[in-house]
Short mmCIF file of C-alpha atoms in Angstrom, two decimals:
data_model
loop_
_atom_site.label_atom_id
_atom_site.label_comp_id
_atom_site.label_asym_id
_atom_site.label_seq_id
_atom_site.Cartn_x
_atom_site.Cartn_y
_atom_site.Cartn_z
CA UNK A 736 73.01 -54.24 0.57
CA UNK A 737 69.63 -54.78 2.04
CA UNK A 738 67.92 -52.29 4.34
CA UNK A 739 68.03 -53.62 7.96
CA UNK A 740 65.38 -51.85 9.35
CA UNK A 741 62.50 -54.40 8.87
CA UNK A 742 64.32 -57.50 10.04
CA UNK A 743 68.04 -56.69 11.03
CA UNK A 744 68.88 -60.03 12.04
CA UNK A 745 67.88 -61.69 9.20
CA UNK A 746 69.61 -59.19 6.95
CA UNK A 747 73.25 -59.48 9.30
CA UNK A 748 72.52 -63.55 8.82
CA UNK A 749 72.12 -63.45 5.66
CA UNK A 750 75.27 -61.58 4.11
CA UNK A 751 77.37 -63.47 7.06
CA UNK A 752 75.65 -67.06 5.50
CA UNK A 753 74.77 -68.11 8.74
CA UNK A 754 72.40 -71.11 7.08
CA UNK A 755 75.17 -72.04 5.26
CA UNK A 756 76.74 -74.76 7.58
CA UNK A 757 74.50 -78.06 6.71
CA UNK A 758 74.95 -79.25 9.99
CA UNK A 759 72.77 -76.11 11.00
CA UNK A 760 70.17 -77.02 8.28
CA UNK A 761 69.79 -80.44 9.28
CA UNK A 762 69.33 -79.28 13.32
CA UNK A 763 66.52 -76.71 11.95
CA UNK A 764 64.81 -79.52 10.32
CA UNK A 765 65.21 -81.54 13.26
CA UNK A 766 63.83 -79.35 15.60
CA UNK A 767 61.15 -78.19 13.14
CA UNK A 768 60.14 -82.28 13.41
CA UNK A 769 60.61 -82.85 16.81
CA UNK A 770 57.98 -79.35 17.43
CA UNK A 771 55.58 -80.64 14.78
CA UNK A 772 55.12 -84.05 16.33
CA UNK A 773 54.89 -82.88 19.71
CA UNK A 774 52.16 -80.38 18.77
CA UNK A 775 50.50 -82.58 16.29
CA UNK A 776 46.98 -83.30 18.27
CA UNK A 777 46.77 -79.16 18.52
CA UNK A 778 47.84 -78.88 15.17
CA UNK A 779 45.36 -81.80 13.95
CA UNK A 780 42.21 -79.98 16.33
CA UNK A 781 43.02 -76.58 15.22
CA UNK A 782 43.09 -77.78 11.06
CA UNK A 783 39.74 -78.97 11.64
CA UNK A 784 38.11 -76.27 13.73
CA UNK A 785 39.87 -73.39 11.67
CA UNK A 786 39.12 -75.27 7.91
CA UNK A 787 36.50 -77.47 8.40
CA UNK A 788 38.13 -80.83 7.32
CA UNK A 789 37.34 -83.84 8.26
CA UNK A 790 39.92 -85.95 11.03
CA UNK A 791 41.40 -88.20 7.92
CA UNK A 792 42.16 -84.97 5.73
CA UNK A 793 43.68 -82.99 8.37
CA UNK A 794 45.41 -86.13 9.29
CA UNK A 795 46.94 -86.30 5.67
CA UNK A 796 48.28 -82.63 5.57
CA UNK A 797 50.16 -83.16 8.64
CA UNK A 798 51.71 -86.37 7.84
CA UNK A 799 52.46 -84.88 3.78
CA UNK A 800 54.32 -82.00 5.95
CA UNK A 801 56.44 -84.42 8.11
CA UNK A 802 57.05 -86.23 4.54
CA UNK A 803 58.30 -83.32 2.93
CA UNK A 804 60.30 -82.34 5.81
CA UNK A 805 61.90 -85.74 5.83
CA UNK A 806 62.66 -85.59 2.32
CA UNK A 807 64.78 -82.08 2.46
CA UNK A 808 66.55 -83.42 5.29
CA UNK A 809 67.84 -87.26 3.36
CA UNK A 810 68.86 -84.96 0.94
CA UNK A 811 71.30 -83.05 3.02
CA UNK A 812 74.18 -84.59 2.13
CA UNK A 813 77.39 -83.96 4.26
CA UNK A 814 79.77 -85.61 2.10
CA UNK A 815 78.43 -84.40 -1.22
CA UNK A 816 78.33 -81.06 -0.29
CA UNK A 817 81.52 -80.46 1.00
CA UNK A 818 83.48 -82.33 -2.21
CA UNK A 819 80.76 -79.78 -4.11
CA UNK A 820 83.14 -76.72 -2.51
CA UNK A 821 86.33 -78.44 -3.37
CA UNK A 822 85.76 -79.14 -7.12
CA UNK A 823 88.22 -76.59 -8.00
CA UNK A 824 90.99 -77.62 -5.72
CA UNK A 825 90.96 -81.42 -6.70
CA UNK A 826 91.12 -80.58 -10.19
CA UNK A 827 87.60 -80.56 -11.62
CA UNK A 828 84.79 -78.34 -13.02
CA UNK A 829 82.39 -77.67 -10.51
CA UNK A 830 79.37 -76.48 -13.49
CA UNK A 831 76.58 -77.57 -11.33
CA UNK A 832 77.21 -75.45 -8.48
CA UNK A 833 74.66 -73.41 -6.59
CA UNK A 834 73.60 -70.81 -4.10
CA UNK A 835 71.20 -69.41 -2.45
CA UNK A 836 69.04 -66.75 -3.94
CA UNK A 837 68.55 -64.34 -1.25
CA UNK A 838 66.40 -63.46 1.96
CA UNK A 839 62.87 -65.38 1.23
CA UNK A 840 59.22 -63.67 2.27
CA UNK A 841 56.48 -66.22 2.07
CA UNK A 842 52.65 -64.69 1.73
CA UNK A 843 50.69 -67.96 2.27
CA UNK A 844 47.49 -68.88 0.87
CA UNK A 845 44.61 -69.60 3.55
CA UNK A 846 43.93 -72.97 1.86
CA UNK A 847 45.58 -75.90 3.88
CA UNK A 848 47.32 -73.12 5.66
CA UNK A 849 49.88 -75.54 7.94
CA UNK A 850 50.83 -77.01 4.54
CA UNK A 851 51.37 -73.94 2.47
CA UNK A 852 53.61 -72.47 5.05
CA UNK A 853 55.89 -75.20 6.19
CA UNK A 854 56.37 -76.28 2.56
CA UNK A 855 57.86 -73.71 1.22
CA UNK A 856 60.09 -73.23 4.83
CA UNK A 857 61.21 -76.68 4.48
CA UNK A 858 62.98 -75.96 1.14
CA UNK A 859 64.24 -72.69 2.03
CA UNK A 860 66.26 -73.96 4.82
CA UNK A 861 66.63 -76.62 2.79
CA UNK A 862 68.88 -74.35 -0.04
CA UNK A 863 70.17 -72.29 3.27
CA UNK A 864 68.67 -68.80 3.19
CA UNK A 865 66.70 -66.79 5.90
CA UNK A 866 62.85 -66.80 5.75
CA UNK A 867 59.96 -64.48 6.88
CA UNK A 868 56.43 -65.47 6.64
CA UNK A 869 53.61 -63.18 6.61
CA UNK A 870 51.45 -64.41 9.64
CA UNK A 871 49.05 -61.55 10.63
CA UNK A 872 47.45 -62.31 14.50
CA UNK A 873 44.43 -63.40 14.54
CA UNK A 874 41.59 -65.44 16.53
CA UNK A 875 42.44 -68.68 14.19
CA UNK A 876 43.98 -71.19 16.78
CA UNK A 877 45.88 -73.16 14.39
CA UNK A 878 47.60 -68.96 13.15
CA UNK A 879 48.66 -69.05 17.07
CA UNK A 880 49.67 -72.75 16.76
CA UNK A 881 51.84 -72.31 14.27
CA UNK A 882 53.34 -68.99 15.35
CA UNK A 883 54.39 -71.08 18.49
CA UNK A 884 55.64 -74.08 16.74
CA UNK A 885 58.29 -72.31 14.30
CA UNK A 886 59.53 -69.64 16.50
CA UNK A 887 59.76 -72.00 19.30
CA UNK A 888 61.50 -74.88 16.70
CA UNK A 889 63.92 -72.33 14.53
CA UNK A 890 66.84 -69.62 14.99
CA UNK A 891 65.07 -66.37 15.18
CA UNK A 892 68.65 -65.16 13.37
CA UNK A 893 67.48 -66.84 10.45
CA UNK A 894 63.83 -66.82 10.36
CA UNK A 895 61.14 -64.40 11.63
CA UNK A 896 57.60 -64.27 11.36
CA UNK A 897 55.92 -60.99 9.69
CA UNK A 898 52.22 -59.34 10.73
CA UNK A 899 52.27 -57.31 7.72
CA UNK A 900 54.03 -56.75 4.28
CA UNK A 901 57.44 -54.31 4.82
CA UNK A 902 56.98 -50.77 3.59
CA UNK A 903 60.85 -50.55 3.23
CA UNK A 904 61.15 -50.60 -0.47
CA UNK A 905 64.88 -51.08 -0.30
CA UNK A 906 64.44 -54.72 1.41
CA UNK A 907 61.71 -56.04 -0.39
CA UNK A 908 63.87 -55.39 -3.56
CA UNK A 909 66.33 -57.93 -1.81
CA UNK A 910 64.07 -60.52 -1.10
CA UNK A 911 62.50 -63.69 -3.58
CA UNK A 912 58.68 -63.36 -2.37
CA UNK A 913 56.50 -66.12 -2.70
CA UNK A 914 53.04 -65.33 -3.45
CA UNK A 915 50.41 -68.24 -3.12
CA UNK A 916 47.20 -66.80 -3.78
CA UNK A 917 47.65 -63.45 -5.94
CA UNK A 918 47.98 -62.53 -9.27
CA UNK A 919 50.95 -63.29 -11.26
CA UNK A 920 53.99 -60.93 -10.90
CA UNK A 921 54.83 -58.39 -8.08
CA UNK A 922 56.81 -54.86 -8.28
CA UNK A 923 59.89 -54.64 -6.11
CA UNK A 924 60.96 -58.24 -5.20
CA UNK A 925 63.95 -59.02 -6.55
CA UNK A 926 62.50 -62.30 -7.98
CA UNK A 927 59.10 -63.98 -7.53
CA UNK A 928 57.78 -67.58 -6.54
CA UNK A 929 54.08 -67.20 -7.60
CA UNK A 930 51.34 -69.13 -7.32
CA UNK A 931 48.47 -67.41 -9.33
CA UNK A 932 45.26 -68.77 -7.57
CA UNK A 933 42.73 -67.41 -10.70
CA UNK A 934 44.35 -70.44 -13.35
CA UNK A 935 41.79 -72.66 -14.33
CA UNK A 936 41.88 -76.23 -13.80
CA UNK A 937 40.01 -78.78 -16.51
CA UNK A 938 38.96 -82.01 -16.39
CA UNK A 939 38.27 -84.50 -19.38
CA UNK A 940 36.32 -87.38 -19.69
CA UNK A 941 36.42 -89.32 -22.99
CA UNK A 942 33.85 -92.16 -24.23
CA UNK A 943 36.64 -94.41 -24.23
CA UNK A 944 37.37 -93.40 -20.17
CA UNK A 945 36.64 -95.92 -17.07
CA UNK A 946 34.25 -93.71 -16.34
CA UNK A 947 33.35 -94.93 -12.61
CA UNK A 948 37.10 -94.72 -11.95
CA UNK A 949 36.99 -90.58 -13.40
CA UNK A 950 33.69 -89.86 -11.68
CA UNK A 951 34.94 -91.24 -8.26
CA UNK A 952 38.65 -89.18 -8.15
CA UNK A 953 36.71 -85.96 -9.77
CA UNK A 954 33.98 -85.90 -6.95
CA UNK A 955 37.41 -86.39 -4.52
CA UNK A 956 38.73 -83.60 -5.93
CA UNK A 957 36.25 -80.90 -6.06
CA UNK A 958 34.17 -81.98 -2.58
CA UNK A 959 37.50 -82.31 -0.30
CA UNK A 960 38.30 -79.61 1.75
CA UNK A 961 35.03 -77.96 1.39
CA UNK A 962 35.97 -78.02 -2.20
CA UNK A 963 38.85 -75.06 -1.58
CA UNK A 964 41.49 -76.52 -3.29
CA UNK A 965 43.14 -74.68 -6.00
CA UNK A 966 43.57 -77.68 -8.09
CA UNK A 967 39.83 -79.15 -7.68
CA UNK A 968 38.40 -78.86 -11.34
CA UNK A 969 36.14 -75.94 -12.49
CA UNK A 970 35.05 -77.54 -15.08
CA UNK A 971 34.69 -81.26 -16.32
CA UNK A 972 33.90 -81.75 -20.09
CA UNK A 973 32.17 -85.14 -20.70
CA UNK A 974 31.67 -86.94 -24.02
CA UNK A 975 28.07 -87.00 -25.03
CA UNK A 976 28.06 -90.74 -25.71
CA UNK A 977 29.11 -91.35 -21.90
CA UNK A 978 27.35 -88.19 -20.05
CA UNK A 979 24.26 -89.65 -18.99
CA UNK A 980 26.29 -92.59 -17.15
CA UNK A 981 29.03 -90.09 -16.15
CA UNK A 982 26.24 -88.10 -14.14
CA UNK A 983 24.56 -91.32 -12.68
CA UNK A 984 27.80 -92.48 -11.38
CA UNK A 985 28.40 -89.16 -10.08
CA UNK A 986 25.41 -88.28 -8.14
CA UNK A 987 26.44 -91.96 -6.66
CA UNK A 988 29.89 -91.34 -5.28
CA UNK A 989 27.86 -87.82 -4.22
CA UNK A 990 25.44 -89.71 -2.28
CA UNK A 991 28.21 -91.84 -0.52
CA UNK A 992 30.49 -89.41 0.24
CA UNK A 993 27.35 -87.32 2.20
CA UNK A 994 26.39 -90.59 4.09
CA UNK A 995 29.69 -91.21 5.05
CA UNK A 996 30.89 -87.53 5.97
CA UNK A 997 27.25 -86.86 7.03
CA UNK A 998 27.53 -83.15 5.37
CA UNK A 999 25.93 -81.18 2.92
CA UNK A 1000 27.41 -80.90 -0.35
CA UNK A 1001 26.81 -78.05 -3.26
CA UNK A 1002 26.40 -80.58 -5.95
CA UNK A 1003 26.72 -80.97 -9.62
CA UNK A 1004 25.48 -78.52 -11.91
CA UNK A 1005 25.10 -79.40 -16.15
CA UNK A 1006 25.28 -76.50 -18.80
CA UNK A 1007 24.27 -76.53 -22.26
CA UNK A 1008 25.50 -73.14 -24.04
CA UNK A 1009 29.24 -73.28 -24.42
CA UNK A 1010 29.28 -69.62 -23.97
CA UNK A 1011 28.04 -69.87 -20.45
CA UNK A 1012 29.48 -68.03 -17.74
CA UNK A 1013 29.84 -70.94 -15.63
CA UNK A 1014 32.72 -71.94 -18.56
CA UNK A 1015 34.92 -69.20 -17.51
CA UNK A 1016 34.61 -69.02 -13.69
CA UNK A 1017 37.17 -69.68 -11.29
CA UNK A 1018 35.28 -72.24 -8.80
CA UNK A 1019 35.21 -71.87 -4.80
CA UNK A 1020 33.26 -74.44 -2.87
CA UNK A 1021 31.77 -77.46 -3.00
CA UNK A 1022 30.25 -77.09 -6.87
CA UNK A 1023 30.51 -79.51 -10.13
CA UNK A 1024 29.75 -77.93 -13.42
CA UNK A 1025 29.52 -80.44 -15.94
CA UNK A 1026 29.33 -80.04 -19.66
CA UNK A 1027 29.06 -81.99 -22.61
CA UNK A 1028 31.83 -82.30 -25.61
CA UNK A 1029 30.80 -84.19 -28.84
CA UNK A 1030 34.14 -84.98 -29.75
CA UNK A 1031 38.26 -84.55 -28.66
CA UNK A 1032 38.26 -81.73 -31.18
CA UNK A 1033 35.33 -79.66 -29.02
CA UNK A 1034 36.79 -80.79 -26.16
CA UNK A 1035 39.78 -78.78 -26.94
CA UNK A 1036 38.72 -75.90 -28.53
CA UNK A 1037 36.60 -75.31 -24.95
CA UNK A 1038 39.68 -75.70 -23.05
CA UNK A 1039 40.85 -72.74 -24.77
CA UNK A 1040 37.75 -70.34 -22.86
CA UNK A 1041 38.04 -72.45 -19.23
CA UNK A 1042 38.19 -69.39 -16.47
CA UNK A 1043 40.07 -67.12 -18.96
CA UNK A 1044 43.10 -68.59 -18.76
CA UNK A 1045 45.89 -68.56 -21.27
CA UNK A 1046 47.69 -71.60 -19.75
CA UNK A 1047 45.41 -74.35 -17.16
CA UNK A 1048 46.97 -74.90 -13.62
CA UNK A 1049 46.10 -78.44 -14.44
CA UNK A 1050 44.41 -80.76 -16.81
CA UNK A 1051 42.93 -84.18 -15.72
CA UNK A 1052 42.63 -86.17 -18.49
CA UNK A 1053 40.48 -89.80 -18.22
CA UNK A 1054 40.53 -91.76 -21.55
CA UNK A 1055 42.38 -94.45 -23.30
CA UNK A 1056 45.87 -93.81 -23.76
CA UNK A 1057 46.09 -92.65 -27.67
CA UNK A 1058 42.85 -90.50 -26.72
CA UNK A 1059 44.97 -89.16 -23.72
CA UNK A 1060 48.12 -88.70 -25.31
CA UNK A 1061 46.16 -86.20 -27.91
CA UNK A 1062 44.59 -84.29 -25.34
CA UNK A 1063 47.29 -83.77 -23.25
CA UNK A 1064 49.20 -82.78 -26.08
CA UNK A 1065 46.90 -80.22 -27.40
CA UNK A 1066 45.19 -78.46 -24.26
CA UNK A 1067 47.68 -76.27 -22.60
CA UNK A 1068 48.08 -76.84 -18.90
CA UNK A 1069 51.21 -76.57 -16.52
CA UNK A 1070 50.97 -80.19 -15.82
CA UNK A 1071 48.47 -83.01 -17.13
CA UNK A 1072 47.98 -85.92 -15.05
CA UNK A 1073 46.20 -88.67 -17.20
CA UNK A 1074 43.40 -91.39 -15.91
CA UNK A 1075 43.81 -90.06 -11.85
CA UNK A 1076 44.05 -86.74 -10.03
CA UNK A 1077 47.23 -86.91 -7.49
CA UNK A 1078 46.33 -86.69 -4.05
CA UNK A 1079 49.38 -84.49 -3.23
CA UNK A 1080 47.94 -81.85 -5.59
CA UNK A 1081 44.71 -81.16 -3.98
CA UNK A 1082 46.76 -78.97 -0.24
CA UNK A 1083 48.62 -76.46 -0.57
CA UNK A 1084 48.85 -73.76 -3.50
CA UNK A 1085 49.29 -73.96 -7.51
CA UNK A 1086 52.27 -75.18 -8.08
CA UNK A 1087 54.68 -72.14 -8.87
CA UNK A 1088 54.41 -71.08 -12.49
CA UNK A 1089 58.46 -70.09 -13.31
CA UNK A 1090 59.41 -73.96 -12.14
CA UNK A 1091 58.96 -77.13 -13.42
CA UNK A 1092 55.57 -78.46 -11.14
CA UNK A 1093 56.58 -80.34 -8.64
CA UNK A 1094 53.73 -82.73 -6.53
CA UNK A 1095 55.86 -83.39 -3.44
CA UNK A 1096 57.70 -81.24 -2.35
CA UNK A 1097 55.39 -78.46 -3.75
CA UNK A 1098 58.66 -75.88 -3.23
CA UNK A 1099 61.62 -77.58 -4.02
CA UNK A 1100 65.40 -76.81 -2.70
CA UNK A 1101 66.02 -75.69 -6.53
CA UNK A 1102 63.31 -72.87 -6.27
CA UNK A 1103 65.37 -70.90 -4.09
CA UNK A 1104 68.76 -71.07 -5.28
CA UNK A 1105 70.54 -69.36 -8.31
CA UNK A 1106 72.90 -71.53 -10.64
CA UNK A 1107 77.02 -70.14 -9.93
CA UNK A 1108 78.93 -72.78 -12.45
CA UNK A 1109 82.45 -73.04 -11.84
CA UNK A 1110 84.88 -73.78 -14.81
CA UNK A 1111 88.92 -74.90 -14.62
CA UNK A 1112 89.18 -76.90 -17.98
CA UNK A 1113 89.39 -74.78 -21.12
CA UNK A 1114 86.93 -75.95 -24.03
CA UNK A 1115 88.31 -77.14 -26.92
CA UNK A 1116 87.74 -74.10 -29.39
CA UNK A 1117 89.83 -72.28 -26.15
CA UNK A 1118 92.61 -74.33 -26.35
CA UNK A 1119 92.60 -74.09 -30.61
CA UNK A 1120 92.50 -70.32 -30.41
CA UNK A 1121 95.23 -70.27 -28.05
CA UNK A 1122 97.47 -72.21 -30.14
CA UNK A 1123 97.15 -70.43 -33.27
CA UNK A 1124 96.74 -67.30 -31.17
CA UNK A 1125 93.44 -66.55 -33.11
CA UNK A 1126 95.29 -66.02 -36.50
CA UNK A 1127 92.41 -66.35 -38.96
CA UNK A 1128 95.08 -67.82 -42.32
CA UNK A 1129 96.22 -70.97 -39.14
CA UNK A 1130 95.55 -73.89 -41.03
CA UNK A 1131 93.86 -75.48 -37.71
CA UNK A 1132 91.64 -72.22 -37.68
CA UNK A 1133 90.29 -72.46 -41.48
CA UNK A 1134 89.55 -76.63 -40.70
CA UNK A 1135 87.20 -75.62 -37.89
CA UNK A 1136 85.81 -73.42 -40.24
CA UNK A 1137 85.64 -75.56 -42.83
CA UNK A 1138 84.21 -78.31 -40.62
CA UNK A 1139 81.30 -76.20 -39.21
CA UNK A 1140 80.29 -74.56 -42.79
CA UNK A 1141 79.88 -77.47 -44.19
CA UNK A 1142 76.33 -79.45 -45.63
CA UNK A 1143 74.12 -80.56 -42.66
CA UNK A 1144 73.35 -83.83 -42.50
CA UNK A 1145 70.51 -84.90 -44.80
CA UNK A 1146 67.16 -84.59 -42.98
CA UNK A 1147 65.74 -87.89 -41.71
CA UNK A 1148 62.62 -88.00 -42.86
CA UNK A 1149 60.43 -90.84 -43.31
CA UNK A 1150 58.80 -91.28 -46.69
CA UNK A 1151 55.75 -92.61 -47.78
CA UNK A 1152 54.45 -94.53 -50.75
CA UNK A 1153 54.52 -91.28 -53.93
CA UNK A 1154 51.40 -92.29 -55.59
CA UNK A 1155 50.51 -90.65 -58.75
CA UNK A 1156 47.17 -88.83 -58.94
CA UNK A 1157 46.07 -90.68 -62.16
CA UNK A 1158 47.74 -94.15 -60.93
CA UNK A 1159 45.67 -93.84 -57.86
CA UNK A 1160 42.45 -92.72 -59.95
CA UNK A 1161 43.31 -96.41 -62.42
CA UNK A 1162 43.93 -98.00 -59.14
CA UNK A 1163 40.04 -96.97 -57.71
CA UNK A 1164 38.67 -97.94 -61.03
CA UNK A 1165 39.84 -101.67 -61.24
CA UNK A 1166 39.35 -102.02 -57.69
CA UNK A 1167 35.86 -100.66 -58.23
CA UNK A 1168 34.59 -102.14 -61.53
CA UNK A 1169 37.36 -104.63 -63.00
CA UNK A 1170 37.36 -106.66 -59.90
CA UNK A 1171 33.72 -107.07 -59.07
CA UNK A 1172 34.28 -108.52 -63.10
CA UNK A 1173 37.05 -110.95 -62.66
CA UNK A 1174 35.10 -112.07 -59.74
CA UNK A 1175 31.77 -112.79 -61.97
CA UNK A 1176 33.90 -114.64 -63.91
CA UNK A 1177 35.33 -116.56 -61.57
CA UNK A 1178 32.09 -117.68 -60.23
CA UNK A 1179 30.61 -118.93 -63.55
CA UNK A 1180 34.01 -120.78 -64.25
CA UNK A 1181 33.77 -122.76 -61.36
CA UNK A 1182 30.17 -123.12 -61.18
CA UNK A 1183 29.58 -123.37 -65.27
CA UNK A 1184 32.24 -125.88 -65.97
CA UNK A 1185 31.31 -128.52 -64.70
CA UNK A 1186 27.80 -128.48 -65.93
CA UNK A 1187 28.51 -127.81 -69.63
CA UNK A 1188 31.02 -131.09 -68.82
CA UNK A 1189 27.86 -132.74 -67.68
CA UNK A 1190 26.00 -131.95 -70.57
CA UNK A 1191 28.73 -132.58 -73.04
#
């Protein structure tokens, strides 16, 4: 049992399963809605005074919130879940089943901060457990917006807002902590959500690439936000044959996107040695750093040094599909998105590493509950051991032995034309001096012919 010094109420809510009742989950959503767009001018003001980002980018974390929060709440189904309990009692295995995980503390990330906390609150009500985010007091205005808008929307039985991390060992080691912006693992949570921040994210562009296309959604991605996304590329690696016109098309979206904005951006920046520093840096700001592959080959034995990272956060891959397909298949990334660079990706934290990546919702209702299958039909190899009560000489016993000892089935395998090493050297020679030959001859016949006929 958890401590209940830190948060009492949470702890009490939790073992009673308060959050359990989805009529309860669907009036926390609701009220979380109904808060969000009645504050969502503040909210809007204080993203872009706090960040920095321009009116349509706050705009679009806000509304990618209320999306999310819409989704978890259509999925609450009354119906569904309440057959899900009663699997048992009408007769049926019940091997999907879940439940919750336990008490969930959320550590945000700074970037696209209304974002990274409401996501991952949205699923955990979502999968009914308590949540505690880690909201220090500060002079940020959208901090004190936000501290408003969830205590004022949710049960303070099931969720509470934190100013610092708990020292009491003995909770923490209850509790699944997400971590959006530290390094991977974390001693004393009983299981971790994390997000590490310091993966690498690649971009490639091919010769065979629509390369205004890729030049337009990479300078999206890395100048957005003041270029603090997570999943804006550190480094794009551009086929020699196409740099020049990469670049040119480049500085041009550049150029636009500073008229239009009317800002300052970093800009681009082109290295040479592939043993630059520049390859393995993790990439903050409003900064392109461009370098030049000579083939898919190079391409992907550079992706192995990008920011020193064993496994990319993301690859971005722009090149004709067979060209893609390779790439994606051979550079090592948590998710690959080929010929575009989802817009869903670029707020909120790295996808969490121990789940599959999800775009939208970032924290899915999955991510915070533990599979508890529940079985009433026996398998078959129950029901045979029964019968024979597991007497090894029962002739039903020794044919399932039999049966599963036996040959596998051959292995389908596709064969090509066996050509003999000396057949295929007789084969080069006629092809390269007996048929250049019959061809001569050919020639005079026809042409010859007719003239000895002539002369004849």
């Amino acid at each position: 049992m958890a401590s209940l010094a830190p948060f009492p109420h949470i702890v009490i809510s939790h073992l009673e399963g308060r959050a359990k009742a989805i009529h309860y989950r669907q009036t926390q959503l609701y009220r979380l809605q109904a808060e969000l767009i009645k504050s969502r001018n503040e909210i809007k003001a204080a993203i872009m005074s706090d960040e920095g980002h321009t009116s349509p980018e706050a705009d679009f974390e806000y509304t990618l919130v209320l999306s999310e929060l819409r989704q978890h709440y259509e999925l609450l189904d009354r119906k569904h879940e309440n057959d899900a309990t009663r699997q048992i009692e009408l007769g049926n295995d019940n091997a999907g089943r879940n439940r919750n995980t336990s008490i969930v503390y959320i550590v945000p990330t700074t970037h696209t901060l209304l974002y990274s906390v409401l996501s991952p609150v949205c699923g955990v009500i979502s999968a009914w457990s308590c949540a505690i985010v880690e909201l220090p007091q500060n002079l940020r205005s959208l901090t004190s917006t936000l501290r408003r808008v969830l205590t004022s929307s949710l049960d303070g039985d099931t969720f509470a807002i934190s100013d610092s991390r708990p020292t009491d060992a003995d909770f923490m080691h209850h509790c699944t902590l997400v971590l959006q912006s530290q390094p991977e693992g974390s001693v004393g949570a009983r299981r971790t959500c994390v997000s590490p921040s310091s993966l690498g994210v690649l971009a490639v562009v091919d010769r065979t690439a629509m390369i205004d296309e890729a030049a337009q959604s990479i300078v999206q991605a890395r100048f957005s936000r003041l270029g603090s996304s997570p999943y804006a590329p550190d480094l794009v690696l551009v086929n020699e044959f196409v740099i020049q016109e990469f670049i040119t098309r480049l500085l041009r979206h550049v150029t636009s996107r500073m008229a239009h904005e009317n800002v300052s951006l970093g800009g681009a920046s082109s290295i040479q040695k592939s043993d630059a520093a520049l390859l393995r840096q993790k990439i903050n700001g409003s900064i392109l750093v461009v370098h030049a592959i000579s083939s898919l080959e190079d391409g992907i034995a550079l992706a192995t040094h990008c920011v020193n990272s064993s496994t990319l956060a993301a690859s971005f891959i722009f090149a004709a599909l067979p060209e893609a397909n390779y790439l994606a298949n051979f550079i090592d990334a948590h998710v690959a998105c080929v010929n575009h660079i989802p817009a869903e990706l670029l707020v909120g934290p790295i996808a969490p590493v121990q789940h599959t990546p999800s775009l939208s919702p970032r924290y899915t209702r999955a991510m915070f509950e533990d599979p508890r299958p529940q079985l009433l039909h026996k398998t078959t190899l129950t029901k045979l051991v029964q019968m024979t009560d597991g007497n090894p000489s029962d002739i039903r016993l020794r044919d399932w032995k039999k049966s599963v000892m036996g040959p596998l089935p051959p292995v389908d395998r596709k064969r090509g034309k066996d050509v003999d090493f000396f057949l295929q050297a007789l084969m080069t020679g006629v092809t390269v001096v007996v048929l250049p030959i019959l061809v001569g001859v050919a020639v005079a016949l026809k042409h010859g012919l007719p003239c000895i006929g002539r002369r004849v």
